[in-house]
Short mmCIF file of C-alpha atoms in Angstrom, two decimals:
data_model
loop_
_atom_site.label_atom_id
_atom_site.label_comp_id
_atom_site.label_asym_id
_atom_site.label_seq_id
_atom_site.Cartn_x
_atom_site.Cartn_y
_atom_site.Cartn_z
CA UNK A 239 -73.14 -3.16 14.32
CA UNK A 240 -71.06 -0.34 13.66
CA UNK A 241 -70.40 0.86 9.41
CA UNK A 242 -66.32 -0.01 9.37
CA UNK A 243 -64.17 -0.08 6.20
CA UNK A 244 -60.72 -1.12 6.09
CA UNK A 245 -58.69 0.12 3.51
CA UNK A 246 -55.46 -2.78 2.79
CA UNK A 247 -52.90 -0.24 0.83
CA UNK A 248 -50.29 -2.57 -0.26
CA UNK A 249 -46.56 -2.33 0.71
CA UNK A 250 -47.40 0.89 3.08
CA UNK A 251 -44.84 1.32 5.63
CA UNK A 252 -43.92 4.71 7.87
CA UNK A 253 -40.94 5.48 5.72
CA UNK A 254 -43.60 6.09 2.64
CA UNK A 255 -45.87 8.93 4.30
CA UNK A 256 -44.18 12.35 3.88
CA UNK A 257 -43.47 14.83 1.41
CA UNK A 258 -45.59 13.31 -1.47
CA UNK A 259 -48.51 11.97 0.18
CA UNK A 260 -49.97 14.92 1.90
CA UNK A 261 -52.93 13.63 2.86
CA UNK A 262 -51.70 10.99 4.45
CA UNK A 263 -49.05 13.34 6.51
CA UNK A 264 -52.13 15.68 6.99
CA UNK A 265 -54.44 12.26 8.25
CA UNK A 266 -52.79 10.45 10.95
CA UNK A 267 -52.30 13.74 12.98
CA UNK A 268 -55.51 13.58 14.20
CA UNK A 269 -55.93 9.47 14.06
CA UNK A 270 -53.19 6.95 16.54
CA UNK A 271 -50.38 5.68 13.85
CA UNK A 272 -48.98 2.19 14.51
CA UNK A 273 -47.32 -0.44 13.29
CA UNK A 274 -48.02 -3.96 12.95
CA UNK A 275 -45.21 -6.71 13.14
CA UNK A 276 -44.12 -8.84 10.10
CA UNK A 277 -45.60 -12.12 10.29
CA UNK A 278 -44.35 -15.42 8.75
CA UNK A 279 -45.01 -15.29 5.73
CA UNK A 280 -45.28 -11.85 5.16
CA UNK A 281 -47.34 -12.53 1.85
CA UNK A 282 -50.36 -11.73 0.77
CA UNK A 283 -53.08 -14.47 1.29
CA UNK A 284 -51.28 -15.21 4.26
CA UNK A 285 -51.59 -11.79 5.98
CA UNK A 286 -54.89 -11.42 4.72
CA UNK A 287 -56.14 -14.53 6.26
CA UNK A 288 -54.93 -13.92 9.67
CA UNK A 289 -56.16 -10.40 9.59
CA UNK A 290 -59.87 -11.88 8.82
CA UNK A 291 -59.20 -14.85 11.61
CA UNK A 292 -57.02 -13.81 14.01
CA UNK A 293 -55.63 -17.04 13.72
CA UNK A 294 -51.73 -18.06 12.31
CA UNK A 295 -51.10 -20.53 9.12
CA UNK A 296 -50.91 -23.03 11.97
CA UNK A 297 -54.17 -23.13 11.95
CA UNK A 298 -55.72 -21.15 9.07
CA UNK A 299 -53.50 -23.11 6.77
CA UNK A 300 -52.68 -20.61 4.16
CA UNK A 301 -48.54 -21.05 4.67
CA UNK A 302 -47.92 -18.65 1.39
CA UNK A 303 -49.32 -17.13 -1.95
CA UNK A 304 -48.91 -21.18 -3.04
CA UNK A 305 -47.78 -24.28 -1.86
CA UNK A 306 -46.79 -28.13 -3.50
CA UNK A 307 -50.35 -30.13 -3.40
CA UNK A 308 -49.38 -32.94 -2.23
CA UNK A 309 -52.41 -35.05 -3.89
CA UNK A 310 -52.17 -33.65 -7.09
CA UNK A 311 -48.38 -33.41 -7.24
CA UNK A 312 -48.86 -29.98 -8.37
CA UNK A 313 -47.32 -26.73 -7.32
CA UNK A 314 -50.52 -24.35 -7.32
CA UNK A 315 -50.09 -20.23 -6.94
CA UNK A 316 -52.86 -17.92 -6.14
CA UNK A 317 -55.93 -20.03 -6.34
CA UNK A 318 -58.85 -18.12 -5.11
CA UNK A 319 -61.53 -20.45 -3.20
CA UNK A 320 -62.20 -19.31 0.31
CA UNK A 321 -62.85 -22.68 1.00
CA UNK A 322 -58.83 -22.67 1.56
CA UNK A 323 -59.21 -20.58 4.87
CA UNK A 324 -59.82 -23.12 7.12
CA UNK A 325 -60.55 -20.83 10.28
CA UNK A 326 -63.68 -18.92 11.11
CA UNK A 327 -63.81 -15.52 9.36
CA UNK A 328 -64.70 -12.09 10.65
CA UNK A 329 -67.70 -11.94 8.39
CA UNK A 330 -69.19 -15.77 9.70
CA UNK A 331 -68.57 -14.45 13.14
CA UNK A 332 -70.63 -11.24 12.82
CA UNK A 333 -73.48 -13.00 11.06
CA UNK A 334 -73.95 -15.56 14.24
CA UNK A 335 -74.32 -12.34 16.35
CA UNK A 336 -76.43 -9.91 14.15
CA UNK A 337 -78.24 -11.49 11.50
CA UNK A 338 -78.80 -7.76 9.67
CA UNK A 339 -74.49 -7.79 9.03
CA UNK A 340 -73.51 -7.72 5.82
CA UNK A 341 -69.80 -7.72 3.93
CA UNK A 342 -68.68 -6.80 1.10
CA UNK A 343 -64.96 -8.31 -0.18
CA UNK A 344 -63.70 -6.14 -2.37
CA UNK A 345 -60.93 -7.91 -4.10
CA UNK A 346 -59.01 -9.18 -0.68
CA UNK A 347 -57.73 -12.52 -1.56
CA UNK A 348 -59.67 -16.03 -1.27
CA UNK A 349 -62.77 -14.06 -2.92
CA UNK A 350 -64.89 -16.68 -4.19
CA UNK A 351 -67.04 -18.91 -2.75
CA UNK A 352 -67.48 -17.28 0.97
CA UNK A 353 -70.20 -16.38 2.95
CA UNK A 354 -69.60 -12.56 2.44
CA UNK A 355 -72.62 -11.23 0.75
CA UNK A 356 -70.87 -9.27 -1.76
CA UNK A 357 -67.76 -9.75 -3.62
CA UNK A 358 -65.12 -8.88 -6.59
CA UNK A 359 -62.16 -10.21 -7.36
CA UNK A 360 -60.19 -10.56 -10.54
CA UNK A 361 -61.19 -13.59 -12.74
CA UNK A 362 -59.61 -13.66 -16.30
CA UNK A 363 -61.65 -15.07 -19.10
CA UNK A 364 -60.04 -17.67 -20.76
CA UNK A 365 -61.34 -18.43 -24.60
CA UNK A 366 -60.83 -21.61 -26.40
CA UNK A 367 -58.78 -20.40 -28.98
CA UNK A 368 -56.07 -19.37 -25.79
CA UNK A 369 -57.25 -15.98 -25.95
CA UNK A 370 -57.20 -14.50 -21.75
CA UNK A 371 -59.61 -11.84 -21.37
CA UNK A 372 -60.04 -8.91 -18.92
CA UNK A 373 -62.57 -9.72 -16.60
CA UNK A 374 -63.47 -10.03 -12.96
CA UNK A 375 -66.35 -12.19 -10.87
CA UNK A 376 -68.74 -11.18 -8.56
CA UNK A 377 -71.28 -12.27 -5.75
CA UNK A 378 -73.90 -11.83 -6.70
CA UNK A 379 -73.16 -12.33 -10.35
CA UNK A 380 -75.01 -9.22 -11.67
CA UNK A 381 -73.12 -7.07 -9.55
CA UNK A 382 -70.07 -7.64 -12.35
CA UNK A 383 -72.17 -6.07 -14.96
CA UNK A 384 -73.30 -3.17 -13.19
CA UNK A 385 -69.61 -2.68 -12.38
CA UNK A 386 -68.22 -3.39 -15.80
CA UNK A 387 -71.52 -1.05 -16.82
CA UNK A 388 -70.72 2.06 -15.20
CA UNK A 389 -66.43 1.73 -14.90
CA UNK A 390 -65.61 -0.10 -18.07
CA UNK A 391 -64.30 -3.62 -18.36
CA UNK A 392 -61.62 -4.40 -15.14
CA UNK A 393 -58.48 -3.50 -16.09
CA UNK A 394 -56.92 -6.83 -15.28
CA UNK A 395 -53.48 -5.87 -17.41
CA UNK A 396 -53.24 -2.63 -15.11
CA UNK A 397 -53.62 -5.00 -12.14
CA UNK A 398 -50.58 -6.65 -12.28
CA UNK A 399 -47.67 -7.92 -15.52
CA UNK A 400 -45.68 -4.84 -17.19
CA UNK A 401 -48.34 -2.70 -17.51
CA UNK A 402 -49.55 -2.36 -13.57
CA UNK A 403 -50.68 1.02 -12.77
CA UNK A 404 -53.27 3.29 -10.80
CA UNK A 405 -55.94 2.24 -13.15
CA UNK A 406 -56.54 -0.91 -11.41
CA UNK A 407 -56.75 0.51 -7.94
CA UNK A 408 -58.87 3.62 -9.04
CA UNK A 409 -61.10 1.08 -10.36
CA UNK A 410 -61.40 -1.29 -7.29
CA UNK A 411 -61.88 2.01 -5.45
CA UNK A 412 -65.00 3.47 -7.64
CA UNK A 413 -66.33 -0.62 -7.58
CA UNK A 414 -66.18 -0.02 -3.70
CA UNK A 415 -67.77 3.12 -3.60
CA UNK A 416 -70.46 1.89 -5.62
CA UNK A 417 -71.46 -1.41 -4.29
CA UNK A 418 -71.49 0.68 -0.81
CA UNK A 419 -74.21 2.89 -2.29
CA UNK A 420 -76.04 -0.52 -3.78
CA UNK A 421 -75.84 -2.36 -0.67
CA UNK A 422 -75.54 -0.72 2.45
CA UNK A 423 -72.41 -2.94 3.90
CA UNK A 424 -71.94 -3.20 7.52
CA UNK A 425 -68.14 -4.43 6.61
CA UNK A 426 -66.35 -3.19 3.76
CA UNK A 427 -62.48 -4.25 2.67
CA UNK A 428 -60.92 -3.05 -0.07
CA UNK A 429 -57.57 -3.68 -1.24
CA UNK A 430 -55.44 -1.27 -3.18
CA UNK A 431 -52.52 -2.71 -4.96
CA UNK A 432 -51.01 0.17 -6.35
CA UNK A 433 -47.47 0.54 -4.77
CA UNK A 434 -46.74 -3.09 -4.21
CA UNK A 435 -45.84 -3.20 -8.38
CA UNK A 436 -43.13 0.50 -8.24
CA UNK A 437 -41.99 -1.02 -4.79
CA UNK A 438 -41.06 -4.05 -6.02
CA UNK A 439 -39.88 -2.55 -8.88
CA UNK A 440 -37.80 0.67 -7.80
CA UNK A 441 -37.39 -0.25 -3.65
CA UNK A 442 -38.21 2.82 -1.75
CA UNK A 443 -36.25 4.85 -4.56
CA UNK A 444 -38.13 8.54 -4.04
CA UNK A 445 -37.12 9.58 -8.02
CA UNK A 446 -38.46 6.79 -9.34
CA UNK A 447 -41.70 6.20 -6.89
CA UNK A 448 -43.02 10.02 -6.04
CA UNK A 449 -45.33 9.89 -8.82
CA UNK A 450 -46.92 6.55 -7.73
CA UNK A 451 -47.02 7.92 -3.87
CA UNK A 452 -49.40 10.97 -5.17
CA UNK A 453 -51.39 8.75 -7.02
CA UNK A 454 -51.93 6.23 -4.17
CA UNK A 455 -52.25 9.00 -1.66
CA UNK A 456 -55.20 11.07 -3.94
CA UNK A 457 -56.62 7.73 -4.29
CA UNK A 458 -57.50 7.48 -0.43
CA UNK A 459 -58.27 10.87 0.43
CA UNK A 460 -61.15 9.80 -2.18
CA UNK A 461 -62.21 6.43 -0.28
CA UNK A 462 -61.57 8.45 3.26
CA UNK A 463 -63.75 11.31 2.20
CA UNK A 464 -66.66 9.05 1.17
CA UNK A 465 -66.68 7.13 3.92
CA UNK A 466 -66.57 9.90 6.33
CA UNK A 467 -69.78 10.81 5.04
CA UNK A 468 -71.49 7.85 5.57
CA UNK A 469 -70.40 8.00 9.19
CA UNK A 470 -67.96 5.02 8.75
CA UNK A 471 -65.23 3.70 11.19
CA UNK A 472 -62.10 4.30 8.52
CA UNK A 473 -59.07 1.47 9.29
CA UNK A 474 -55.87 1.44 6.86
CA UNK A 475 -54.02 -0.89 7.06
CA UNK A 476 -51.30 -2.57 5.56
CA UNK A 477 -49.77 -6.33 4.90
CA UNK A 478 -45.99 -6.00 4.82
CA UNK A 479 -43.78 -3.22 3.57
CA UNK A 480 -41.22 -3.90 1.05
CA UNK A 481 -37.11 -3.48 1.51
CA UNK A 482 -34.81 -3.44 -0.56
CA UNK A 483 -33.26 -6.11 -2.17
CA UNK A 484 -30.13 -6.80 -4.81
CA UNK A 485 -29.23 -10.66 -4.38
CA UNK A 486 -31.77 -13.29 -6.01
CA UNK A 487 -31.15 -16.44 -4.85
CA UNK A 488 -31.76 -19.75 -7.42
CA UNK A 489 -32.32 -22.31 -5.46
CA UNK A 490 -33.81 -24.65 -7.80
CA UNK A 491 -30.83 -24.19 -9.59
CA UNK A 492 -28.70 -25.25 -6.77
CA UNK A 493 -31.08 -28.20 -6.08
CA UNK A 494 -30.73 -29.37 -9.66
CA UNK A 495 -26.85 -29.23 -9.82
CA UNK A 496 -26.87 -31.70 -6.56
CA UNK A 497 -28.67 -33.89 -8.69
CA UNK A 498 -32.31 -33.20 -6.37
CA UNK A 499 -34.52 -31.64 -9.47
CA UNK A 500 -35.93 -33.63 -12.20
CA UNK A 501 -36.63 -32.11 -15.54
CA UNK A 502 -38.69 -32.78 -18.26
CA UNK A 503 -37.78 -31.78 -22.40
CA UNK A 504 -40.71 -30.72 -24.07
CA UNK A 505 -40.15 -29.07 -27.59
CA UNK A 506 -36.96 -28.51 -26.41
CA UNK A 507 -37.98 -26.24 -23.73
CA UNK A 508 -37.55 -27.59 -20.04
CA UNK A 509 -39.83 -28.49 -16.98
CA UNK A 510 -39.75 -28.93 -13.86
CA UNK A 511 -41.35 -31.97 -12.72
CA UNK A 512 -42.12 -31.51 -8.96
CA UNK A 513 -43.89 -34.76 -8.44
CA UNK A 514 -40.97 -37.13 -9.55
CA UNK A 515 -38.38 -34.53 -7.83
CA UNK A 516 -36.18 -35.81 -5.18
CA UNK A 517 -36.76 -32.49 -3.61
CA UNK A 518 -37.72 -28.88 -4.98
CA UNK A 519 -38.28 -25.52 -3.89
CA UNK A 520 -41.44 -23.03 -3.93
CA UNK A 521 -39.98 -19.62 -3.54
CA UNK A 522 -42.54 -16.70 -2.49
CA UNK A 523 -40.35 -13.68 -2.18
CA UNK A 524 -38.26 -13.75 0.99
CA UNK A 525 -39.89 -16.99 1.70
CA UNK A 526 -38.83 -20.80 0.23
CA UNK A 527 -40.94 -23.62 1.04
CA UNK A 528 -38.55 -27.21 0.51
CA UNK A 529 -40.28 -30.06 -0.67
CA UNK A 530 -38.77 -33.44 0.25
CA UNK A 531 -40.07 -36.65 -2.03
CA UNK A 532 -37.17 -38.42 -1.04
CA UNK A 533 -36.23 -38.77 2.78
CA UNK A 534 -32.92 -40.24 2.40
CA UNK A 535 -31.43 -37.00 0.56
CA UNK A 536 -32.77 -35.00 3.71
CA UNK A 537 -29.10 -33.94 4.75
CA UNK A 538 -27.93 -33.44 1.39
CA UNK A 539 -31.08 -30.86 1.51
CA UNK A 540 -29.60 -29.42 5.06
CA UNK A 541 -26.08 -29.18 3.98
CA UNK A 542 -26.51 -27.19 0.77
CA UNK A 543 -29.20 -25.07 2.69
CA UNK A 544 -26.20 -24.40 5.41
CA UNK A 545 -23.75 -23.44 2.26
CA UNK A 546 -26.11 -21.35 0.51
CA UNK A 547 -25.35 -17.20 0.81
CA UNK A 548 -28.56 -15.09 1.98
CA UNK A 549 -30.35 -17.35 3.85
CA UNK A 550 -31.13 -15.61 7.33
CA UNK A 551 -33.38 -18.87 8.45
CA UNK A 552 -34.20 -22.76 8.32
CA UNK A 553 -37.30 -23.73 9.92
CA UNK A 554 -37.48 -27.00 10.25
CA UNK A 555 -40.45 -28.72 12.07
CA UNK A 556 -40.09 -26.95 15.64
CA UNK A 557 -38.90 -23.91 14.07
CA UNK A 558 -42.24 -24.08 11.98
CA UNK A 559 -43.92 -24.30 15.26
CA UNK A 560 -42.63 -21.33 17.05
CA UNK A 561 -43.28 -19.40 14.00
CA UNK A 562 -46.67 -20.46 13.78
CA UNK A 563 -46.16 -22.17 10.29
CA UNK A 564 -46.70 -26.14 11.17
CA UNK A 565 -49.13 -26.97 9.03
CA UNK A 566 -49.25 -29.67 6.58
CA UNK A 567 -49.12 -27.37 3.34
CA UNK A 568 -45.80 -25.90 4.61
CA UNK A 569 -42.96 -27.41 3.35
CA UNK A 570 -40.58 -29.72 4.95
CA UNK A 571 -38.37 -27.12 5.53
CA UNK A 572 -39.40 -23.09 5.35
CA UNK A 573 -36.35 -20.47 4.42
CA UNK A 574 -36.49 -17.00 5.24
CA UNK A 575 -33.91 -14.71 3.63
CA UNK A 576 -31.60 -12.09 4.75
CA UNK A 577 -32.90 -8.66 4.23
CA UNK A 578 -31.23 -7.94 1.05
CA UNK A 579 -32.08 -11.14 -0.63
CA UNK A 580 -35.17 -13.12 -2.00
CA UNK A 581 -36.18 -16.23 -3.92
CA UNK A 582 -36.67 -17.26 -7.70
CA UNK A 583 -38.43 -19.86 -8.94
CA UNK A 584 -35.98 -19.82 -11.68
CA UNK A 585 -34.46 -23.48 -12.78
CA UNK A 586 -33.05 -23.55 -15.66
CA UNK A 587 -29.23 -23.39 -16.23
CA UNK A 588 -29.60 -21.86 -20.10
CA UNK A 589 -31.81 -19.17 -20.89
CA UNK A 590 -32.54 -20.97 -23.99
CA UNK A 591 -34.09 -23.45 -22.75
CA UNK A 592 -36.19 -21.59 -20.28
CA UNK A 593 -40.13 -22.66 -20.54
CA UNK A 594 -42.16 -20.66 -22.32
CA UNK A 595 -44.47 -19.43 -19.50
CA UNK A 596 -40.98 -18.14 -18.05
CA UNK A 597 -41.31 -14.83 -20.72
CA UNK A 598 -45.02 -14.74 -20.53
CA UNK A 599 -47.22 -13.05 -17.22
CA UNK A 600 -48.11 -16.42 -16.28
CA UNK A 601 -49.13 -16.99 -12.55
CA UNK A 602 -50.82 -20.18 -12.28
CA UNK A 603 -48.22 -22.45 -14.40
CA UNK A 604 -45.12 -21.05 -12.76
CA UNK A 605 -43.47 -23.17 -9.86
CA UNK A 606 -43.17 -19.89 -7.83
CA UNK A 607 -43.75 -16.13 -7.88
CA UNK A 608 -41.81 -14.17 -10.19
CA UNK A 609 -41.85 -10.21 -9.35
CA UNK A 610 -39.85 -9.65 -13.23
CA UNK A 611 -43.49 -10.38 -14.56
CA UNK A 612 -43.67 -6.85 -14.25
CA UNK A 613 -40.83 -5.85 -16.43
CA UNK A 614 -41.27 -5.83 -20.36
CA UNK A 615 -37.98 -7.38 -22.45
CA UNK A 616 -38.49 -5.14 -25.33
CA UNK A 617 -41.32 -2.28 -26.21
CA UNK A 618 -40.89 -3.06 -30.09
CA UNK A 619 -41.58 -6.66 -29.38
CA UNK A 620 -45.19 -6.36 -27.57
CA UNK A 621 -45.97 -4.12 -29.89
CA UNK A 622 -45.47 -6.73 -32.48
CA UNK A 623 -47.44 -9.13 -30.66
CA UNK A 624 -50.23 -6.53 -29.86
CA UNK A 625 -50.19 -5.90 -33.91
CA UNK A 626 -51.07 -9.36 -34.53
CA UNK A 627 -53.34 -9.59 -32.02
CA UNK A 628 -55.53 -6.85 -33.39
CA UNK A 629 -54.84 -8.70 -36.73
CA UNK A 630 -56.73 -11.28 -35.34
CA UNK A 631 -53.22 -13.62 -35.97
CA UNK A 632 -52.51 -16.23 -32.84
CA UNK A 633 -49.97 -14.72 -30.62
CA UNK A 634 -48.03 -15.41 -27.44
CA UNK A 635 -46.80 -12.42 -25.15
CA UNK A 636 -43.14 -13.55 -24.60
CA UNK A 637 -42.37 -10.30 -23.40
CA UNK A 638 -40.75 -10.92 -19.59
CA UNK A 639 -37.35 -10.89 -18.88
CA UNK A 640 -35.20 -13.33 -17.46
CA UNK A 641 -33.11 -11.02 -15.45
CA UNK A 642 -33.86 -11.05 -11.50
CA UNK A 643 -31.66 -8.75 -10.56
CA UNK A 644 -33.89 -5.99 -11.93
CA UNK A 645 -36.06 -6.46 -9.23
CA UNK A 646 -35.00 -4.33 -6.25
CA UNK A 647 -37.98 -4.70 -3.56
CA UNK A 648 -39.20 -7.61 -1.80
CA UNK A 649 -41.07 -8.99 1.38
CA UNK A 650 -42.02 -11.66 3.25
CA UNK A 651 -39.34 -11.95 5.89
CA UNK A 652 -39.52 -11.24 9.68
CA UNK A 653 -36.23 -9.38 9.96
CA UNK A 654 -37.07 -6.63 8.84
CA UNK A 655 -36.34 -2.85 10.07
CA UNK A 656 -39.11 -0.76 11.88
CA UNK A 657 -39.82 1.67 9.14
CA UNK A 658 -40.62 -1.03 6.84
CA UNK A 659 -43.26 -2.12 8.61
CA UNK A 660 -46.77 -2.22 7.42
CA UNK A 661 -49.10 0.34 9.17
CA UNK A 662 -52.23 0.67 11.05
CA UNK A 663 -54.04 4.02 10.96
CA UNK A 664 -57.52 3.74 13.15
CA UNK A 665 -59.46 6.05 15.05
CA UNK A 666 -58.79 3.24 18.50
CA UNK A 667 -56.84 3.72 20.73
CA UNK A 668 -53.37 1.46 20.52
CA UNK A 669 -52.01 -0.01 23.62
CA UNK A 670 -49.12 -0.94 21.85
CA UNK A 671 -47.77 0.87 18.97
CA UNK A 672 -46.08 -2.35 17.26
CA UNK A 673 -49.39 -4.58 17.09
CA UNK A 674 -49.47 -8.15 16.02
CA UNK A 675 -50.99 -9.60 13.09
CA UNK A 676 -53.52 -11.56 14.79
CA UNK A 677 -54.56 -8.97 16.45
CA UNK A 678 -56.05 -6.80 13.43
CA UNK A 679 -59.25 -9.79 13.39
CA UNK A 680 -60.05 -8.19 16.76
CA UNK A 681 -59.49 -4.43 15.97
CA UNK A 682 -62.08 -4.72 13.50
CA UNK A 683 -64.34 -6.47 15.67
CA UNK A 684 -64.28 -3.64 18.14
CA UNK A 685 -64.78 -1.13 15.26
CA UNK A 686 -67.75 -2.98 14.27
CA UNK A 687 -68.97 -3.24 17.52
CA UNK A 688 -68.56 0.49 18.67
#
């Protein structure tokens, strides 16, 4: 089979390329530039998984970033066994028909636990005395030590929270770069996360996101060039481009003033208790799974859904089939919102009372994802808290705001306008310049098989 990489540059749409990435403007002059249509969700394990299946949640069963376990009564975000893609991946396929291809999954969601022969994704290291480390695993496990050897420890706080920046791309980049040198790949995807933290942050606000454009844009001239010389088919891709948004929506909020939420006092702080909720929502951007323990408040649920400002859709279960969502990890009902709105996770009616993950970069205890992670509530403060770490003092980062309407990017959403979509630069030829998600599995394939 044929060397490919695919490059996944987060948030990348058409409206990006320009003025202040000019190798980018410089690139796709000589390569076919197309677009590829928002699927439902338009989040990142979802994408990702249909990308390396070809197949829809439907069937791959990855309906968002995290969904309500319905054994475990648990709302779980961003878990990272593969074993949750339940569809053939690109990697299994190409190892039935050439038993000398090889993969290496560099840092594309779902990273542990495949078949791919080589492997890095983030992986925190959490000490007993609540300490949370920097740190990142690997297949195979020495790998992470030549890594860590030759690039310095992964700069997991430069990967995502308040302090997100080139750092952590550069690094996956270099990691990429240098496992291709160890191992000889026949598949290599990388994922660069750079401008999916000032996106979300700024919108498409040039001022404020030039800087962050350049650094993205030297960052794959650097991959591009490399690969070039090792004769490589080059893909770049992206998963969903990011539009602006202004109007948070708090469902949970709404659900708990109809009398649907329970809560839970602990320390005086409060909790939401999914399991013994009559119903509860699992926001993911411009997506909102609904949760229904209770079937008899089902049109309660419906009529507050109807009332509710910025809600563009309400899938219920034939709407879940058309959009390719019926599976049973999606939620009873799945919301989609209008173009200038997305979801919080946010319960809580006084700030005071908030939980104490809700000021922390916390994304496996939250009921939802919460972009204002990467925010900081005060400079003076974490430096406080970064004095008595060093001090050797326990210490809890409480440093995140509870303000949502800083955010002013989002994704996830269908309805969204053409120059937001995410793009496709490849050296094939398109026959249609707005290309589906499911059909990126089989690009691939035919790069690989060129």
């Amino acid at each position: 089979m044929k060397k490919t990489v695919v490059i996944d540059v987060v948030g990348l749409s058409s409206n990006l390329i320009g003025k202040h990435t000019p190798f980018l403007e410089q690139y796709i002059k000589d390569k076919n530039l197309g677009a590829i249509a928002p699927m439902l969700p338009a989040v990142t394990t979802s994408v990702q998984s249909t990308y390396l299946t070809g197949k829809q949640p439907t069937e791959h069963g990855v309906v968002g970033n995290g969904w309500y376990d319905h054994m475990d009564s648990e709302i779980k975000f961003w878990k990272q066994s593969n074993k949750l893609v339940l569809a053939e991946k690109i990697w299994d396929k190409a190892k039935k028909e050439d038993p000398d291809f090889t993969c290496a999954n560099m840092f594309w969601w779902y990273n542990m636990y495949s078949n791919a022969d080589y492997s890095v994704t983030p992986r925190p290291n959490y000490l007993a005395d609540g300490r949370k480390l920097p740190d990142c695993y690997s297949e195979p496990a020495e790998l992470r030590d030549i890594l860590q050897d030759k690039l310095g420890q992964f700069p997991l706080f430069q990967f995502w929270g308040p302090g997100a920046n080139i750092k952590s791309s550069r690094w996956i980049a270099d990691a990429s770069m240098i496992t291709e040198d160890l191992y000889n790949p026949t598949l290599t995807l990388i994922y660069l996360p750079h401008l999916d933290y000032c996106l979300q942050k700024f919108g498409s606000d040039f001022d404020k996101i030039s800087k962050e454009l350049g650094e993205i844009d030297e960052l794959i001239k650097d991959l591009v060039t490399f690969y070039e010389k090792k004769a490589a088919n080059i893909i770049i891709l992206s998963e969903y481009g990011i539009v602006p948004v202004s109007k948070p929506i708090h469902l949970n909020r709404i659900f708990r003033e109809n009398g649907l939420l329970q809560i839970r006092i602990e320390r005086g702080l409060e909790l939401l208790d999914a399991g013994a909720s009559k119903a509860f929502v699992v926001a993911d951007h411009q997506i909102a799974h609904i949760y229904i323990n209770d079937p008899t408040v089902t049109d309660q649920v419906k009529t507050i859904l109807e009332n509710t400002p910025g809600i563009a859709m309400v899938l219920d279960k034939e709407g879940k089939k058309k959009y390719g969502m019926d599976h049973e990890r999606a939620g009873d009902f799945v919301l989609v919102a209008e173009p200038a709105s997305w979801f919080t996770y946010y319960f809580w009616l006084d700030d005071a009372k908030a939980p104490d993950y809700a000021r922390c970069v916390d994304i496996h205890k939250k009921p939802g994802y919460d972009p204002v992670e990467m925010f900081m509530s005060s400079k003076p403060r974490a430096a406080y808290k970064l004095l008595r770490k060093k001090a050797g003092f326990r210490y809890v980062m409480d440093v995140i705001p509870l303000d949502a309407t800083l955010i002013k990017g989002s994704h996830g959403s269908i309805n969204t306008p053409a120059e937001f979509h995410p793009v496709l630069i490849t050296d094939q030829k398109l026959n249609n310049s707005n290309v589906q998600a499911t059909e990126i599995h089989d690009l691939i394939w035919k790069a690989l098989k060129r």
